[in-house]
């Protein structure tokens, strides 16, 4: 997939993959930033946390952009 985020300097190729993985009955999700978040007790918990993580990242980027004015 070809795509570009607003923070990317140049277009790049991003491959979609499964973000949630299970290890020893615990669930984790990986981020574009290269971190592994978790553990969570269920897949549903991990997926809910993905949405919250994205919301936090967008908010922090907006705060940084506002302060940079």
PDB file of C-alpha atoms in Angstrom:
ATOM      1  CA  UNK A   1       0.000   0.000   0.000  1.00  0.00           C
ATOM      2  CA  UNK A   2       1.314   3.426  -0.866  1.00  0.00           C
ATOM      3  CA  UNK A   3       0.522   6.065   1.662  1.00  0.00           C
ATOM      4  CA  UNK A   4       1.758   9.045   3.532  1.00  0.00           C
ATOM      5  CA  UNK A   5       1.053  10.367   6.984  1.00  0.00           C
ATOM      6  CA  UNK A   6       1.102  14.113   7.573  1.00  0.00           C
ATOM      7  CA  UNK A   7       4.298  13.739   9.599  1.00  0.00           C
ATOM      8  CA  UNK A   8       6.138  11.742   6.900  1.00  0.00           C
ATOM      9  CA  UNK A   9       8.648  13.684   4.859  1.00  0.00           C
ATOM     10  CA  UNK A  10       8.234  11.542   1.745  1.00  0.00           C
ATOM     11  CA  UNK A  11       5.754   8.980   0.471  1.00  0.00           C
ATOM     12  CA  UNK A  12       6.560   5.417   1.398  1.00  0.00           C
ATOM     13  CA  UNK A  13       5.238   1.919   1.173  1.00  0.00           C
ATOM     14  CA  UNK A  14       3.327   0.715   4.224  1.00  0.00           C
ATOM     15  CA  UNK A  15       2.246  -2.897   4.417  1.00  0.00           C
ATOM     16  CA  UNK A  16      -0.800  -3.694   6.477  1.00  0.00           C
ATOM     17  CA  UNK A  17      -0.414  -6.518   8.904  1.00  0.00           C
ATOM     18  CA  UNK A  18      -2.198  -7.926  11.879  1.00  0.00           C
ATOM     19  CA  UNK A  19      -1.552  -5.524  14.739  1.00  0.00           C
ATOM     20  CA  UNK A  20      -2.791  -7.812  17.527  1.00  0.00           C
ATOM     21  CA  UNK A  21      -0.779 -10.865  18.523  1.00  0.00           C
ATOM     22  CA  UNK A  22      -1.194 -13.445  21.268  1.00  0.00           C
ATOM     23  CA  UNK A  23       1.700 -14.728  23.373  1.00  0.00           C
ATOM     24  CA  UNK A  24       1.073 -17.245  26.154  1.00  0.00           C
ATOM     25  CA  UNK A  25      -2.607 -16.303  26.310  1.00  0.00           C
ATOM     26  CA  UNK A  26      -1.929 -12.575  26.592  1.00  0.00           C
ATOM     27  CA  UNK A  27      -2.614 -10.059  23.834  1.00  0.00           C
ATOM     28  CA  UNK A  28      -0.371  -7.296  22.534  1.00  0.00           C
ATOM     29  CA  UNK A  29      -0.531  -4.794  19.696  1.00  0.00           C
ATOM     30  CA  UNK A  30       2.275  -3.277  17.685  1.00  0.00           C
ATOM     31  CA  UNK A  31       2.474   0.369  16.670  1.00  0.00           C
ATOM     32  CA  UNK A  32       3.916   2.165  13.661  1.00  0.00           C
ATOM     33  CA  UNK A  33       6.422   3.687  16.036  1.00  0.00           C
ATOM     34  CA  UNK A  34       7.801   0.206  16.657  1.00  0.00           C
ATOM     35  CA  UNK A  35       6.520  -0.376  20.180  1.00  0.00           C
ATOM     36  CA  UNK A  36       4.708  -3.421  21.505  1.00  0.00           C
ATOM     37  CA  UNK A  37       1.852  -2.463  23.835  1.00  0.00           C
ATOM     38  CA  UNK A  38       0.285  -4.803  26.366  1.00  0.00           C
ATOM     39  CA  UNK A  39      -0.328  -7.285  27.772  1.00  0.00           C
ATOM     40  CA  UNK A  40      -4.128  -7.376  27.696  1.00  0.00           C
ATOM     41  CA  UNK A  41      -6.344 -10.206  28.901  1.00  0.00           C
ATOM     42  CA  UNK A  42      -8.506 -10.449  25.769  1.00  0.00           C
ATOM     43  CA  UNK A  43      -8.301  -9.550  22.094  1.00  0.00           C
ATOM     44  CA  UNK A  44     -11.257  -7.199  22.603  1.00  0.00           C
ATOM     45  CA  UNK A  45      -9.290  -5.348  25.296  1.00  0.00           C
ATOM     46  CA  UNK A  46      -6.293  -5.017  22.973  1.00  0.00           C
ATOM     47  CA  UNK A  47      -8.439  -3.719  20.111  1.00  0.00           C
ATOM     48  CA  UNK A  48     -10.105  -1.184  22.403  1.00  0.00           C
ATOM     49  CA  UNK A  49      -6.679  -0.026  23.560  1.00  0.00           C
ATOM     50  CA  UNK A  50      -5.585   0.428  19.930  1.00  0.00           C
ATOM     51  CA  UNK A  51      -8.377   2.974  19.469  1.00  0.00           C
ATOM     52  CA  UNK A  52      -7.396   4.755  22.697  1.00  0.00           C
ATOM     53  CA  UNK A  53      -3.714   4.728  21.698  1.00  0.00           C
ATOM     54  CA  UNK A  54      -4.525   6.331  18.339  1.00  0.00           C
ATOM     55  CA  UNK A  55      -6.628   8.965  20.082  1.00  0.00           C
ATOM     56  CA  UNK A  56      -3.790   9.770  22.516  1.00  0.00           C
ATOM     57  CA  UNK A  57      -1.262  10.034  19.688  1.00  0.00           C
ATOM     58  CA  UNK A  58      -3.494  12.408  17.706  1.00  0.00           C
ATOM     59  CA  UNK A  59      -4.089  14.548  20.784  1.00  0.00           C
ATOM     60  CA  UNK A  60      -0.397  14.734  21.632  1.00  0.00           C
ATOM     61  CA  UNK A  61       0.443  15.698  18.034  1.00  0.00           C
ATOM     62  CA  UNK A  62      -2.217  18.423  18.128  1.00  0.00           C
ATOM     63  CA  UNK A  63      -0.825  19.785  21.415  1.00  0.00           C
ATOM     64  CA  UNK A  64       2.709  19.831  20.028  1.00  0.00           C
ATOM     65  CA  UNK A  65       1.540  21.567  16.857  1.00  0.00           C
ATOM     66  CA  UNK A  66      -0.333  24.172  18.902  1.00  0.00           C
ATOM     67  CA  UNK A  67       2.709  24.880  21.085  1.00  0.00           C
ATOM     68  CA  UNK A  68       4.896  25.181  18.005  1.00  0.00           C
ATOM     69  CA  UNK A  69       2.965  28.151  16.641  1.00  0.00           C
TER      70      UNK A  69
END
